mmCIF file of C-alpha atoms in Angstrom:
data_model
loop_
_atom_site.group_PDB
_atom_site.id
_atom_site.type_symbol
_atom_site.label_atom_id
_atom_site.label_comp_id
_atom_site.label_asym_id
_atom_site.label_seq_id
_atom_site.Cartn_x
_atom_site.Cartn_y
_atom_site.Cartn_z
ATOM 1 C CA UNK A 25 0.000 0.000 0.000
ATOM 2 C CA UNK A 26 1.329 3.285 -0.905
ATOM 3 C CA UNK A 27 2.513 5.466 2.455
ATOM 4 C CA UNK A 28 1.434 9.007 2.459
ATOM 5 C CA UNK A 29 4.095 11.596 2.986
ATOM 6 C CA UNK A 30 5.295 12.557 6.026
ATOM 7 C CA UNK A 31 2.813 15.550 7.295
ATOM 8 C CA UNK A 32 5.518 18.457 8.567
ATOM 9 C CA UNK A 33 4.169 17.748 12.350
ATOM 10 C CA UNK A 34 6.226 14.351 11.396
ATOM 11 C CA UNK A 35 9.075 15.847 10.240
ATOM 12 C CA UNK A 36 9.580 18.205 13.339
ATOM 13 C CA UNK A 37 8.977 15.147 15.791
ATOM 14 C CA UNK A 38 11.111 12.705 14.322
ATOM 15 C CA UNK A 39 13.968 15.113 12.933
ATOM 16 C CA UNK A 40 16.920 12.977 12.217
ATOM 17 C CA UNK A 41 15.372 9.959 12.626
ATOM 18 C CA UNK A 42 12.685 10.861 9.564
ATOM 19 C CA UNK A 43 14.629 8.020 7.457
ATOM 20 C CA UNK A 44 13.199 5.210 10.512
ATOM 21 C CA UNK A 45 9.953 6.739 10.693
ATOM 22 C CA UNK A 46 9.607 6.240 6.939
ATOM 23 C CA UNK A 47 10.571 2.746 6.538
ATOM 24 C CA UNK A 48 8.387 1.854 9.970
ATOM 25 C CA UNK A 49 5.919 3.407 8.449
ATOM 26 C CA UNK A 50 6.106 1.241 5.318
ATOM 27 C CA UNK A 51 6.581 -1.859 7.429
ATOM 28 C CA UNK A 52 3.085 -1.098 8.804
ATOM 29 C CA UNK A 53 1.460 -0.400 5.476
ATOM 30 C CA UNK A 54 2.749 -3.008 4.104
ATOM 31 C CA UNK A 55 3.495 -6.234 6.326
ATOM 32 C CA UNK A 56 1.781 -5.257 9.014
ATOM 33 C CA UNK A 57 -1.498 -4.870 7.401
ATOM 34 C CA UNK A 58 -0.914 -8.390 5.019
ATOM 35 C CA UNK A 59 -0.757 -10.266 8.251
ATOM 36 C CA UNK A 60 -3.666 -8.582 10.011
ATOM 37 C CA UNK A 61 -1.505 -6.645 12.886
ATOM 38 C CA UNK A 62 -3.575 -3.493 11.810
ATOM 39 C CA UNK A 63 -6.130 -2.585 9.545
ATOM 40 C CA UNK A 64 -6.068 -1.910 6.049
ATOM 41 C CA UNK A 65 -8.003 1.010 6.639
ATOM 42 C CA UNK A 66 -5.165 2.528 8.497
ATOM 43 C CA UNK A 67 -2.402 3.189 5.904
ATOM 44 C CA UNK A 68 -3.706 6.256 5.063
ATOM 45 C CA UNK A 69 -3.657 7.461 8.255
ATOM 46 C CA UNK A 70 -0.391 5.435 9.687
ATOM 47 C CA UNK A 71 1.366 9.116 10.406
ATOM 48 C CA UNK A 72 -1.322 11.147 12.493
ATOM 49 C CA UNK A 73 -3.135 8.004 13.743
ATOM 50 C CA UNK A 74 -0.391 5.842 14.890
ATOM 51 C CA UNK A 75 3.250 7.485 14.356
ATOM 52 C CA UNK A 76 2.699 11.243 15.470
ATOM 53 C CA UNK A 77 0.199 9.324 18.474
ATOM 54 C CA UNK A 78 2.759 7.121 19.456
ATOM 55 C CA UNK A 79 5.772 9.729 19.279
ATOM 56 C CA UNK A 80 4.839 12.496 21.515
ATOM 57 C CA UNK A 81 5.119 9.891 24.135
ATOM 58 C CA UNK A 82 8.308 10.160 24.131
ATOM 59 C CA UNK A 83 8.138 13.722 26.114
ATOM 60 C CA UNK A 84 7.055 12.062 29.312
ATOM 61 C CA UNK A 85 9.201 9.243 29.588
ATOM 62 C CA UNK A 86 12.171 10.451 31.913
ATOM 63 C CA UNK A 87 15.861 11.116 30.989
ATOM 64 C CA UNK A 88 18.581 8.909 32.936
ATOM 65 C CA UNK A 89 20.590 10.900 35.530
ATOM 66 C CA UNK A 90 24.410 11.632 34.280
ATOM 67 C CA UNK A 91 26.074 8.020 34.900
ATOM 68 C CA UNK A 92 22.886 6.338 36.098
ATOM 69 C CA UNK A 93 21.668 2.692 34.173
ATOM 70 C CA UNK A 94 19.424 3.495 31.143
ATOM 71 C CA UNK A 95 15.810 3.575 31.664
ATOM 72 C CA UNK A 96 13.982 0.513 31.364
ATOM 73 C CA UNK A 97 10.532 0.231 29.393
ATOM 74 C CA UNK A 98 8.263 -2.332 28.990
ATOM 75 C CA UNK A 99 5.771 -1.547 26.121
ATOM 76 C CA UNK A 100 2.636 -3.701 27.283
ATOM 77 C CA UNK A 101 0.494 -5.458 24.470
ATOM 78 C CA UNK A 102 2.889 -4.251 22.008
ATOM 79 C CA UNK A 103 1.374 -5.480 18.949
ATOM 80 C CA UNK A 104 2.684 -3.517 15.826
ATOM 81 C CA UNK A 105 5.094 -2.032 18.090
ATOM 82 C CA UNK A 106 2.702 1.054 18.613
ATOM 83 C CA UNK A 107 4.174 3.006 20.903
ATOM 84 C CA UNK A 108 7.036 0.988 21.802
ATOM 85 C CA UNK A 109 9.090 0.827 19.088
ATOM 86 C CA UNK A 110 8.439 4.514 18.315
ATOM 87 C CA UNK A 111 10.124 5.077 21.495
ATOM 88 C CA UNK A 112 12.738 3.175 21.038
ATOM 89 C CA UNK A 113 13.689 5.108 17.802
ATOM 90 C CA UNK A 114 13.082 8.312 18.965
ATOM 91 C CA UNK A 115 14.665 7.774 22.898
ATOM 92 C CA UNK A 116 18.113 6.206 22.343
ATOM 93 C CA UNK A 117 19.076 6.559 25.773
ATOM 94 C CA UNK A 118 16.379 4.349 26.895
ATOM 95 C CA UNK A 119 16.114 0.148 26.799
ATOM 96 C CA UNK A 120 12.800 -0.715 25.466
ATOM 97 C CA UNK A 121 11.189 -4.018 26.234
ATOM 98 C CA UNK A 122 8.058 -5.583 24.331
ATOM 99 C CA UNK A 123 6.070 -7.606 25.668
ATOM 100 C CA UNK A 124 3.341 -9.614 23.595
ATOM 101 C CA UNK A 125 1.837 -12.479 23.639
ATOM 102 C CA UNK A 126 1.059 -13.660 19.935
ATOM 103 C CA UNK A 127 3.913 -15.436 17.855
ATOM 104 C CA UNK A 128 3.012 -13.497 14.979
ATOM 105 C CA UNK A 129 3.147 -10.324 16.350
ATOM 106 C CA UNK A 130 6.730 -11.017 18.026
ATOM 107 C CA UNK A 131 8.188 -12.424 14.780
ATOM 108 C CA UNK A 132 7.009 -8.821 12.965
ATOM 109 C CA UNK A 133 8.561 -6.734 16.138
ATOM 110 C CA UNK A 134 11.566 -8.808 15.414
ATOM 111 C CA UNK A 135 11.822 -8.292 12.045
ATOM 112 C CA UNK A 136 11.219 -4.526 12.849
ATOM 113 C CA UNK A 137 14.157 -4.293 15.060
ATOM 114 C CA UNK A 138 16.204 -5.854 12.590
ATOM 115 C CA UNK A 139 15.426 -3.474 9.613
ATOM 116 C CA UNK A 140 15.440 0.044 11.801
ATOM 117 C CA UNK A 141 19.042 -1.337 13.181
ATOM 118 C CA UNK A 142 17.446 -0.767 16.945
ATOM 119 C CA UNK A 143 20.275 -2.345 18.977
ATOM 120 C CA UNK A 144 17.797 -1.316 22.400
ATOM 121 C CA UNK A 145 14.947 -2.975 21.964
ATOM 122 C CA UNK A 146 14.457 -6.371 23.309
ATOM 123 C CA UNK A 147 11.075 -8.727 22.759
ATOM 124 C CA UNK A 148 9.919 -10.979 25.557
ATOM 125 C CA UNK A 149 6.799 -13.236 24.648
ATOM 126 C CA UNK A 150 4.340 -13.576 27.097
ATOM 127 C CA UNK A 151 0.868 -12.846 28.646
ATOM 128 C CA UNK A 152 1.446 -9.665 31.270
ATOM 129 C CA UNK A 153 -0.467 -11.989 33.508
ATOM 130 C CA UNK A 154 2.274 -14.259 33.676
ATOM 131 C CA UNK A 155 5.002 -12.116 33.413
ATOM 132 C CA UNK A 156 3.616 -10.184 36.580
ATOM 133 C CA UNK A 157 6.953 -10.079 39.063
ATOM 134 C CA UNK A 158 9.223 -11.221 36.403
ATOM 135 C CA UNK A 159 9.579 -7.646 34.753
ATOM 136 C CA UNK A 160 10.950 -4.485 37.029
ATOM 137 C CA UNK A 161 10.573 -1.696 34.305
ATOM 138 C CA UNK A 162 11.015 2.125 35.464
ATOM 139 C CA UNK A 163 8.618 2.932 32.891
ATOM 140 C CA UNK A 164 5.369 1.495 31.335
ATOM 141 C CA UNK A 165 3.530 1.848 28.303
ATOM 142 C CA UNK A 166 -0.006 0.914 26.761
ATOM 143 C CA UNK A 167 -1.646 1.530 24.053
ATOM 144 C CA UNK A 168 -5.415 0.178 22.599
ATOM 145 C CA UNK A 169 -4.656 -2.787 25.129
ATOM 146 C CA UNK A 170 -7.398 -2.813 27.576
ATOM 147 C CA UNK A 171 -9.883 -0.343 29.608
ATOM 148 C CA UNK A 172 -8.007 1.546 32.323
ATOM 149 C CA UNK A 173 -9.284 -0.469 35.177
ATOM 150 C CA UNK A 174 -7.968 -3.851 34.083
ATOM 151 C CA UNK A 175 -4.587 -2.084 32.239
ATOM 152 C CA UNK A 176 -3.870 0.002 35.364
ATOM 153 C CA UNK A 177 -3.390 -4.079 36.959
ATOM 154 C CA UNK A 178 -1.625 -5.654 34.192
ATOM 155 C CA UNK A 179 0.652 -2.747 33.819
ATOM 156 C CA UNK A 180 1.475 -2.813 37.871
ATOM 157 C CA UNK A 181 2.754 -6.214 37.850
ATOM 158 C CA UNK A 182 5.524 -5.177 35.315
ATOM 159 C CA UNK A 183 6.586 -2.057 37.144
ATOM 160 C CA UNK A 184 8.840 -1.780 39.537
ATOM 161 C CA UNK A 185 7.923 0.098 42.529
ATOM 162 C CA UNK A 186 7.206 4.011 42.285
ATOM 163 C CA UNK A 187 7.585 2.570 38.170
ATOM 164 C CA UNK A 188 5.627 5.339 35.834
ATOM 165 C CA UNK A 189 2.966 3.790 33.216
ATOM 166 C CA UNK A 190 1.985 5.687 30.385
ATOM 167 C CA UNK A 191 -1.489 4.366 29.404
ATOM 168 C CA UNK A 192 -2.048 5.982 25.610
ATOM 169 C CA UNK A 193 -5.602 6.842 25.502
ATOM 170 C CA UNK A 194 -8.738 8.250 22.812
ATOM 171 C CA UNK A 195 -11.470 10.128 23.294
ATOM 172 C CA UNK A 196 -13.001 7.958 26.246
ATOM 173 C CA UNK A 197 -9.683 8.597 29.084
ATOM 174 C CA UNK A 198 -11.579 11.021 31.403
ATOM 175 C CA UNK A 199 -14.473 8.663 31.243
ATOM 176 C CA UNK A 200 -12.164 5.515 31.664
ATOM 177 C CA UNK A 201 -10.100 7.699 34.258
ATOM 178 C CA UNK A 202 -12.865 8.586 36.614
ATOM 179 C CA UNK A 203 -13.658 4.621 36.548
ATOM 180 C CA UNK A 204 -10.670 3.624 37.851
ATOM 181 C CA UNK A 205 -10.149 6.110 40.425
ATOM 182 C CA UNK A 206 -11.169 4.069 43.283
ATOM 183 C CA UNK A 207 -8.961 0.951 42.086
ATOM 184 C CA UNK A 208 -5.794 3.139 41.585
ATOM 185 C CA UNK A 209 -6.109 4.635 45.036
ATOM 186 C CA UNK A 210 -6.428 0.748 46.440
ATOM 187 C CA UNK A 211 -3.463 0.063 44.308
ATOM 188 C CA UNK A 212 -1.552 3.372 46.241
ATOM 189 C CA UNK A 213 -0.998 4.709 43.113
ATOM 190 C CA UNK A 214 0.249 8.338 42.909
ATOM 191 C CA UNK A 215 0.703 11.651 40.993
ATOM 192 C CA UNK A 216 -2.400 10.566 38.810
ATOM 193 C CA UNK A 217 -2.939 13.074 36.012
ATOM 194 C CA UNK A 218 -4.808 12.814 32.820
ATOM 195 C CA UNK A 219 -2.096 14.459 29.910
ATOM 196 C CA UNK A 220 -2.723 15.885 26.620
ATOM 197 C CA UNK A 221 0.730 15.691 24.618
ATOM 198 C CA UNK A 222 1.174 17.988 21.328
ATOM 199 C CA UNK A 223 -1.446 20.291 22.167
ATOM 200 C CA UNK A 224 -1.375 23.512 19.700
ATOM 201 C CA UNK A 225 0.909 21.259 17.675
ATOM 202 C CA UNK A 226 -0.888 18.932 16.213
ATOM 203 C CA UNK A 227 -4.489 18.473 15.157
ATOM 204 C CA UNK A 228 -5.201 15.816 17.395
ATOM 205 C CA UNK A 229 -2.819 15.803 20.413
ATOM 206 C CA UNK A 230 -2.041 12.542 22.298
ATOM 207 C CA UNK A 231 -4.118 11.617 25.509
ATOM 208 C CA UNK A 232 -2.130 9.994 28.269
ATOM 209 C CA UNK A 233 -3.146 8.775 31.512
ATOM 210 C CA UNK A 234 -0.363 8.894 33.704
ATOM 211 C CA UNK A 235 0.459 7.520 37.368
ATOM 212 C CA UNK A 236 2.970 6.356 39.157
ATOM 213 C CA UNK A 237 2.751 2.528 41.202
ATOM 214 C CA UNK A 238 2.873 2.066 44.712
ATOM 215 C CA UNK A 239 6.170 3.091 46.361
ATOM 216 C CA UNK A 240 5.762 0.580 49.402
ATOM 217 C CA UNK A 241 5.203 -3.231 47.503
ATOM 218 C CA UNK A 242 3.559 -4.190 50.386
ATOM 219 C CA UNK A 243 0.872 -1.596 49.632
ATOM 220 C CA UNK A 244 0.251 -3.473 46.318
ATOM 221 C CA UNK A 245 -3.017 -5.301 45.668
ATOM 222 C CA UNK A 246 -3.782 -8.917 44.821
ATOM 223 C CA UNK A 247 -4.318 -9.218 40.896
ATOM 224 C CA UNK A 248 -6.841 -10.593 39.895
ATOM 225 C CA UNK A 249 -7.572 -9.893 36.214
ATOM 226 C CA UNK A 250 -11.007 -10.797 34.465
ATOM 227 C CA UNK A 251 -10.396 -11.759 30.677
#
């Protein structure tokens, strides 16, 4: 499928890395939608809908301290790599994990990894469910994986305490927010904020719920996660 051009809003996000964006973009027109990872529908939208989305992410994940470890992130549900491997073309500095479940979707992140030359990216099959414990990430992502009740869990068990998640929202986050109030404050979670990321730059900025996990594990909840 032919890949519109790059709208300038791309071209001012990406900057140097324009080149990656391109050929990701391609990847997702083009393999992506042949093996039903996204909809055909979307390559004519794969730079505002999905790219541009994804990218401004990158804003709110932290910076490492001068001589501190890189920052670790574990892109939930990764599926097309939407946001993680965005981020992990965009944010150098950081180590990007993804996590998905489906074979198919792994062997495309792979092959995505391979082709953009991203030597900080890392794939780890698996259901978050079962990976709860097993993955400490400073940082966690989500995007068009789950309501905000049931991803606010799944995303906890891969943080490490005090961890930051990043839960990439549309047009239902306040509703989805004011849902999961009462579960986030039983989970201690803190410094909950609903963000909107490009505003005044973009047509449609990025919605973000943000919060931070519990500092104290002990103050963590049991999980227990309805399919």
């Amino acid at each position: 499928m032919v890949v519109p051009a790059p709208p300038e809003a791309a071209r001012e996000l990406f900057g140097s890395k324009l080149p990656e964006a391109e050929t990701y973009a391609e990847l997702l027109a083009g393999p992506a939608v042949e093996r039903g990872l996204i909809g055909p529908g979307e390559a004519a939208r794969i730079w505002d809908r999905h790219l541009i989305n994804s990218g401004l992410v990158a804003g709110l994940v932290p910076h490492p301290r001068q001589g501190a470890e890189p920052i670790e992130l574990a892109d939930l549900g990764s599926g097309a790599g939407l946001p993680g491997i965005v981020l992990a073309m965009l944010r150098p500095d950081i180590a990007v994990l993804l996590v998905e479940p489906m074979a198919r979707r792994t062997a495309f992140l792979a092959e995505c990894a391979e082709e953009l030359n991203l030597g900080n990216v890392r794939i780890r099959r698996g259901r978050a469910e079962d990976l709860a414990g097993q993955i400490q990430a400073d940082v966690v992502t989500a995007r068009a994986v789950a309501r905000l009740d049931r991803l606010a869990l799944l995303a906890d068990g891969l943080a490490r305490p005090g961890g930051l998640v990043l839960a990439v929202k549309g047009a239902s986050a306040g509703a989805e927010l004011d849902q999961a109030r009462p579960l986030l404050r039983r989970m201690g979670a803190t410094d909950v904020e609903l963000v909107r990321v490009g505003t005044g730059v973009v047509e449609q900025p990025t919605t973000v719920v943000s919060f931070r996990t519990a500092l104290n594990a002990g103050l963590g909840m049991e999980r227990t996660i309805s399919p």
